[in-house]
């Protein structure tokens, strides 16, 4: 279960990063990247928090698996 959920979460995180990249590219082309940079910074922090949460879930799953194996 954690493996499939993690794969799905990574897919979502990648999509979020791709959207951030596209927004920055559009802002660069329009000549107004300042506001987009603030939005991207907030978006990256959000992705980082979600990534960290997923890493904690995986760490707990690993620890539980190790306890069961012992």
C-alpha atoms as a printed R data frame, in Angstrom:
   type eleno elety resid chain resno      x      y       z
1  ATOM     1    CA   UNK     A     1  0.000  0.000   0.000
2  ATOM     2    CA   UNK     A     2  2.652  2.648   0.891
3  ATOM     3    CA   UNK     A     3  4.498  1.819  -2.326
4  ATOM     4    CA   UNK     A     4  1.498  2.394  -4.623
5  ATOM     5    CA   UNK     A     5  0.492  5.496  -2.651
6  ATOM     6    CA   UNK     A     6  4.044  6.813  -2.930
7  ATOM     7    CA   UNK     A     7  4.119  6.251  -6.676
8  ATOM     8    CA   UNK     A     8  0.840  8.131  -7.005
9  ATOM     9    CA   UNK     A     9  2.091 10.948  -4.773
10 ATOM    10    CA   UNK     A    10  5.291 11.278  -6.817
11 ATOM    11    CA   UNK     A    11  3.182 11.546  -9.964
12 ATOM    12    CA   UNK     A    12  1.207 14.384  -8.373
13 ATOM    13    CA   UNK     A    13  4.382 16.123  -7.205
14 ATOM    14    CA   UNK     A    14  5.875 15.877 -10.682
15 ATOM    15    CA   UNK     A    15  2.706 17.349 -12.183
16 ATOM    16    CA   UNK     A    16  2.839 20.199  -9.650
17 ATOM    17    CA   UNK     A    17  6.466 20.898 -10.558
18 ATOM    18    CA   UNK     A    18  5.641 20.832 -14.270
19 ATOM    19    CA   UNK     A    19  2.828 23.343 -13.692
20 ATOM    20    CA   UNK     A    20  5.189 25.614 -11.764
21 ATOM    21    CA   UNK     A    21  7.713 25.417 -14.591
22 ATOM    22    CA   UNK     A    22  5.080 26.264 -17.184
23 ATOM    23    CA   UNK     A    23  3.879 29.237 -15.142
24 ATOM    24    CA   UNK     A    24  7.429 30.555 -14.884
25 ATOM    25    CA   UNK     A    25  7.992 30.091 -18.611
26 ATOM    26    CA   UNK     A    26  4.768 31.963 -19.405
27 ATOM    27    CA   UNK     A    27  5.762 34.779 -17.053
28 ATOM    28    CA   UNK     A    28  9.204 34.989 -18.625
29 ATOM    29    CA   UNK     A    29  7.708 35.217 -22.100
30 ATOM    30    CA   UNK     A    30  5.264 37.917 -21.031
31 ATOM    31    CA   UNK     A    31  8.050 39.938 -19.439
32 ATOM    32    CA   UNK     A    32  6.653 39.941 -15.890
33 ATOM    33    CA   UNK     A    33  8.358 37.197 -13.893
34 ATOM    34    CA   UNK     A    34  8.326 38.950 -10.488
35 ATOM    35    CA   UNK     A    35  4.844 37.874  -9.394
36 ATOM    36    CA   UNK     A    36  5.371 34.425 -10.870
37 ATOM    37    CA   UNK     A    37  8.539 34.027  -8.806
38 ATOM    38    CA   UNK     A    38  6.594 34.565  -5.581
39 ATOM    39    CA   UNK     A    39  3.979 32.048  -6.684
40 ATOM    40    CA   UNK     A    40  6.684 29.566  -7.667
41 ATOM    41    CA   UNK     A    41  8.433 29.986  -4.328
42 ATOM    42    CA   UNK     A    42  5.192 29.228  -2.490
43 ATOM    43    CA   UNK     A    43  4.503 26.296  -4.799
44 ATOM    44    CA   UNK     A    44  7.964 24.849  -4.245
45 ATOM    45    CA   UNK     A    45  7.570 25.110  -0.483
46 ATOM    46    CA   UNK     A    46  4.248 23.268  -0.766
47 ATOM    47    CA   UNK     A    47  5.854 20.512  -2.858
48 ATOM    48    CA   UNK     A    48  8.709 20.287  -0.353
49 ATOM    49    CA   UNK     A    49  6.291 19.857   2.579
50 ATOM    50    CA   UNK     A    50  4.379 17.139   0.742
51 ATOM    51    CA   UNK     A    51  7.622 15.405  -0.213
52 ATOM    52    CA   UNK     A    52  8.808 15.490   3.383
53 ATOM    53    CA   UNK     A    53  5.479 14.080   4.586
54 ATOM    54    CA   UNK     A    54  5.726 11.231   2.065
55 ATOM    55    CA   UNK     A    55  9.294 10.512   3.192
56 ATOM    56    CA   UNK     A    56  8.109 10.247   6.816
57 ATOM    57    CA   UNK     A    57  5.345  7.832   5.807
58 ATOM    58    CA   UNK     A    58  7.848  5.661   3.963
59 ATOM    59    CA   UNK     A    59 10.259  5.751   6.913
60 ATOM    60    CA   UNK     A    60  7.483  4.531   9.236
61 ATOM    61    CA   UNK     A    61  6.573  1.756   6.793
62 ATOM    62    CA   UNK     A    62 10.217  0.660   6.627
63 ATOM    63    CA   UNK     A    63 10.516  0.668  10.411
64 ATOM    64    CA   UNK     A    64  7.315 -1.362  10.818
65 ATOM    65    CA   UNK     A    65  8.512 -3.848   8.232
66 ATOM    66    CA   UNK     A    66 11.853 -4.215  10.016
67 ATOM    67    CA   UNK     A    67 10.096 -4.835  13.355
68 ATOM    68    CA   UNK     A    68  7.922 -7.526  11.794
69 ATOM    69    CA   UNK     A    69 10.983 -9.189  10.282
70 ATOM    70    CA   UNK     A    70 12.863 -9.234  13.594
